[in-house]
Amino acid sequence: MGKESLNKEENYFLAKWLANEITDDNLKGHISAEDFVAYKKMQKGIDVFEALEAPMDESFLKIKNQLSKNKKGKIIQLNAKWITAIAASVVLLIVSYVGFNNRDTVINTDFGKQKTFALLDGSEVNLNAKSTITYNKNKWEGKRELSLKGEAFFKVKKGSTFTVNTTSGSITVVGTQFNIKVSDTYFEVICYEGKVEVISGSEIFLLQQGEGVRKIEANNLEKLKQTLKNPTWLTGESSYHKVPLKVVINELEQQFGVEFDRALIDESMIYTGSFDNKDLNIALASVFKPMGINYKSTGNNKIELR
Amino acid sequence: MAKELNSICDPNTYESVFNEHAKNLKRFLYFKFNDLSAAEDVLQETFIKLWDSCKEVTLEKVKSYLYTIANNKFLNIKKHEKVIRAYEEYPVSDRTNESPEFLIIEEEFLEKIEKAIAGLPEKQREVFLLSRIEKMKYSQIAEQLSISKIAVEKRMHNALKSMRSKIGNI
């Protein structure tokens, strides 16, 4: 009788047990005592196999960090004055170290700048203009989690889950490439490789390669299709498909550090197209000419639209 | 010129020495300590020591140098542990057969596991490796392979069962 129900529901108890979905005691109910000992040892063996097969990048990174610390050690003759000074600085160091350690790491870019850097696990981040990434180094090892304002393209190393928190939702992946753009009025996630889970409010989206979602102001999330291999901004171009002009103007402000006077135009017009991130004049022409909007510099990096 | 290029003091050479030997050295240390974190610590210390004496070590000798340093570090740690233990008021036995956390994984046993994994049918091995090496959940594997979660569990279950039978008596 017990065997019957076992076949229906818990057929694959070994898989469940290894994934910690059922307990040791539960497993004992299915197999002989001898088998239990064997599986328990196998489990440990598999753990060891995993640990020894894992890539060694992290170890190498730690060694490099240690070496760069050691470099500073030089031999100096000590006298009493020195000793006091050193003792004082050691105390200071410890205090500042404790303080520092709990502080978040912040990486940001200014108007018109981009930055590429590696995170502690080797994941790669391209940060677009006027964007900020914040994470905690100490918590990183247990939990790959960071927060983003602005726009960034991620190439995530495989491993534990990797979460990006934004004001418009959180994005969780395992190992993949994706782009996030987030501002007060616009939220967009595009998956370039692998799979990405987007949670925004009560909505959950699972994006496959070439899919994306976006949200304009308070509207609902809508799906996007995308055929490029990388976001265009990486090569110095911002491109848009059917977005309110407001979003594009905000981006121009971030890329060039200018300010627009928008009082005389309708910002809700829909724009499709792209602009160059290097030359302001070309960018202005390619955005506003097709829309029939005139622009005039009024000095001090201010531009009037009419 | 050629000598300089091959010097371990050159960061690129140093890194390639690491890439060539680190994994095996960690394995060697694991079977000495029976403890992964101790193996990792000594591995790092050993390579730091190698950098410090990079001028004295030639590329031909580097392997034996690494293993000698690692082994000495292991012996020192064990010696120190012995001293600590001697002063413990109530000596505690650190290994029992009942609690599986202290199960010792011998090198032969790990080799059996590795052989068993390598010998799994392709579909089972794929699921096994995605789960254990890539650390994916069964539901994620199901999605990636476009099969049901039950099918993933079945492959995993059968993989473990077949490994168990290949490993034999323990």
mmCIF file of C-alpha atoms in Angstrom, chain B residues 7-142:
data_model
loop_
_atom_site.group_PDB
_atom_site.id
_atom_site.type_symbol
_atom_site.label_atom_id
_atom_site.label_comp_id
_atom_site.label_asym_id
_atom_site.label_seq_id
_atom_site.Cartn_x
_atom_site.Cartn_y
_atom_site.Cartn_z
ATOM 1 C CA SER B 7 60.179 34.406 -14.667
ATOM 2 C CA ILE B 8 57.421 33.699 -12.166
ATOM 3 C CA CYS B 9 57.734 37.332 -11.092
ATOM 4 C CA ASP B 10 55.995 38.193 -14.340
ATOM 5 C CA PRO B 11 52.281 38.498 -13.406
ATOM 6 C CA ASN B 12 51.129 36.659 -16.522
ATOM 7 C CA THR B 13 53.469 33.753 -15.897
ATOM 8 C CA TYR B 14 52.402 33.714 -12.270
ATOM 9 C CA GLU B 15 48.764 33.532 -13.278
ATOM 10 C CA SER B 16 49.394 30.729 -15.724
ATOM 11 C CA VAL B 17 51.263 28.791 -13.019
ATOM 12 C CA PHE B 18 48.220 29.273 -10.824
ATOM 13 C CA ASN B 19 45.869 28.101 -13.553
ATOM 14 C CA GLU B 20 47.983 25.050 -14.204
ATOM 15 C CA HIS B 21 48.493 23.858 -10.643
ATOM 16 C CA ALA B 22 45.889 25.388 -8.330
ATOM 17 C CA LYS B 23 43.113 22.883 -8.881
ATOM 18 C CA ASN B 24 45.290 19.833 -8.320
ATOM 19 C CA LEU B 25 47.023 21.428 -5.371
ATOM 20 C CA LYS B 26 43.678 22.156 -3.763
ATOM 21 C CA ARG B 27 42.682 18.552 -4.297
ATOM 22 C CA PHE B 28 45.943 17.355 -2.775
ATOM 23 C CA LEU B 29 45.363 19.586 0.240
ATOM 24 C CA TYR B 30 41.765 18.546 0.591
ATOM 25 C CA PHE B 31 42.740 14.919 0.986
ATOM 26 C CA LYS B 32 45.295 15.864 3.620
ATOM 27 C CA PHE B 33 43.000 18.045 5.702
ATOM 28 C CA ASN B 34 39.644 16.499 4.866
ATOM 29 C CA ASP B 35 38.426 20.033 5.117
ATOM 30 C CA LEU B 36 37.649 22.312 2.198
ATOM 31 C CA SER B 37 38.162 25.644 3.874
ATOM 32 C CA ALA B 38 41.514 24.622 5.330
ATOM 33 C CA ALA B 39 42.557 23.432 1.870
ATOM 34 C CA GLU B 40 41.532 26.767 0.372
ATOM 35 C CA ASP B 41 43.425 28.776 3.005
ATOM 36 C CA VAL B 42 46.646 26.849 2.584
ATOM 37 C CA LEU B 43 46.308 27.020 -1.189
ATOM 38 C CA GLN B 44 46.186 30.807 -1.034
ATOM 39 C CA GLU B 45 49.046 31.034 1.447
ATOM 40 C CA THR B 46 51.151 28.768 -0.727
ATOM 41 C CA PHE B 47 50.700 30.929 -3.805
ATOM 42 C CA ILE B 48 51.401 34.077 -1.826
ATOM 43 C CA LYS B 49 54.625 32.497 -0.647
ATOM 44 C CA LEU B 50 55.449 31.601 -4.253
ATOM 45 C CA TRP B 51 55.068 35.239 -5.285
ATOM 46 C CA ASP B 52 57.301 36.389 -2.442
ATOM 47 C CA SER B 53 60.058 34.043 -3.555
ATOM 48 C CA CYS B 54 59.370 34.233 -7.287
ATOM 49 C CA LYS B 55 62.988 35.166 -7.985
ATOM 50 C CA GLU B 56 64.358 31.980 -6.465
ATOM 51 C CA VAL B 57 61.989 29.529 -8.127
ATOM 52 C CA THR B 58 62.350 28.476 -11.718
ATOM 53 C CA LEU B 59 59.477 27.382 -13.852
ATOM 54 C CA GLU B 60 60.869 23.849 -14.026
ATOM 55 C CA LYS B 61 60.894 23.510 -10.250
ATOM 56 C CA VAL B 62 57.673 25.298 -9.514
ATOM 57 C CA LYS B 63 55.479 22.236 -9.157
ATOM 58 C CA SER B 64 57.627 20.517 -6.551
ATOM 59 C CA TYR B 65 58.116 23.859 -4.806
ATOM 60 C CA LEU B 66 54.362 24.361 -4.493
ATOM 61 C CA TYR B 67 53.724 20.886 -3.133
ATOM 62 C CA THR B 68 56.596 21.134 -0.671
ATOM 63 C CA ILE B 69 55.387 24.477 0.680
ATOM 64 C CA ALA B 70 51.808 23.257 0.886
ATOM 65 C CA ASN B 71 52.836 20.079 2.656
ATOM 66 C CA ASN B 72 54.979 21.966 5.180
ATOM 67 C CA LYS B 73 52.112 24.285 5.928
ATOM 68 C CA PHE B 74 49.876 21.286 6.450
ATOM 69 C CA LEU B 75 52.363 19.684 8.859
ATOM 70 C CA ASN B 76 52.736 22.915 10.832
ATOM 71 C CA ILE B 77 49.009 23.279 11.224
ATOM 72 C CA LYS B 78 48.664 19.682 12.404
ATOM 73 C CA LYS B 79 51.514 20.162 14.866
ATOM 74 C CA HIS B 80 49.828 23.244 16.234
ATOM 75 C CA GLU B 81 46.512 21.429 16.534
ATOM 76 C CA LYS B 82 48.218 18.687 18.515
ATOM 77 C CA VAL B 83 49.532 21.268 20.973
ATOM 78 C CA ILE B 84 46.085 22.760 21.350
ATOM 79 C CA ARG B 85 44.546 19.365 21.881
ATOM 80 C CA ALA B 86 47.071 18.449 24.555
ATOM 81 C CA TYR B 87 45.930 21.411 26.608
ATOM 82 C CA GLU B 88 42.261 20.790 26.207
ATOM 83 C CA GLU B 89 40.671 19.831 29.472
ATOM 84 C CA TYR B 90 38.254 17.360 27.999
ATOM 85 C CA PRO B 91 39.616 15.927 24.818
ATOM 86 C CA VAL B 92 36.801 15.698 22.342
ATOM 87 C CA SER B 93 36.815 13.161 19.637
ATOM 88 C CA ASP B 94 36.309 15.069 16.420
ATOM 89 C CA ARG B 95 35.161 12.189 14.320
ATOM 90 C CA THR B 96 32.346 9.750 14.807
ATOM 91 C CA ASN B 97 30.839 7.398 12.344
ATOM 92 C CA GLU B 98 27.322 8.363 13.262
ATOM 93 C CA SER B 99 27.338 11.990 12.273
ATOM 94 C CA PRO B 100 27.706 12.240 8.523
ATOM 95 C CA GLU B 101 29.300 15.684 8.671
ATOM 96 C CA PHE B 102 32.475 13.983 9.754
ATOM 97 C CA LEU B 103 32.435 11.347 7.104
ATOM 98 C CA ILE B 104 35.824 11.187 5.508
ATOM 99 C CA ILE B 105 35.926 11.248 1.756
ATOM 100 C CA GLU B 106 38.945 9.253 0.660
ATOM 101 C CA GLU B 107 40.566 9.950 -2.639
ATOM 102 C CA GLU B 108 39.484 6.539 -3.968
ATOM 103 C CA PHE B 109 35.905 7.329 -3.089
ATOM 104 C CA LEU B 110 35.959 10.662 -4.876
ATOM 105 C CA GLU B 111 37.473 8.966 -7.904
ATOM 106 C CA LYS B 112 34.627 6.477 -7.857
ATOM 107 C CA ILE B 113 32.140 9.340 -7.789
ATOM 108 C CA GLU B 114 33.879 11.104 -10.636
ATOM 109 C CA LYS B 115 33.897 7.933 -12.682
ATOM 110 C CA ALA B 116 30.259 7.315 -11.892
ATOM 111 C CA ILE B 117 29.332 10.838 -12.990
ATOM 112 C CA ALA B 118 31.348 10.529 -16.172
ATOM 113 C CA GLY B 119 29.633 7.225 -16.896
ATOM 114 C CA LEU B 120 26.089 8.555 -16.574
ATOM 115 C CA PRO B 121 23.932 8.567 -19.687
ATOM 116 C CA GLU B 122 24.155 11.954 -21.406
ATOM 117 C CA LYS B 123 20.701 13.199 -20.345
ATOM 118 C CA GLN B 124 21.174 12.303 -16.704
ATOM 119 C CA ARG B 125 24.657 13.754 -16.608
ATOM 120 C CA GLU B 126 23.441 17.009 -18.084
ATOM 121 C CA VAL B 127 20.803 17.381 -15.375
ATOM 122 C CA PHE B 128 23.254 16.354 -12.682
ATOM 123 C CA LEU B 129 25.870 18.903 -13.719
ATOM 124 C CA LEU B 130 23.388 21.733 -14.237
ATOM 125 C CA SER B 131 22.075 21.081 -10.767
ATOM 126 C CA ARG B 132 25.352 20.575 -8.925
ATOM 127 C CA ILE B 133 27.943 22.614 -10.821
ATOM 128 C CA GLU B 134 25.775 25.373 -12.252
ATOM 129 C CA LYS B 135 23.657 25.352 -9.058
ATOM 130 C CA MET B 136 20.394 25.572 -10.977
ATOM 131 C CA LYS B 137 17.074 24.625 -9.412
ATOM 132 C CA TYR B 138 15.129 21.744 -10.928
ATOM 133 C CA SER B 139 12.499 24.186 -12.178
ATOM 134 C CA GLN B 140 15.183 26.249 -13.906
ATOM 135 C CA ILE B 141 16.705 23.174 -15.497
ATOM 136 C CA ALA B 142 13.256 22.118 -16.674
#
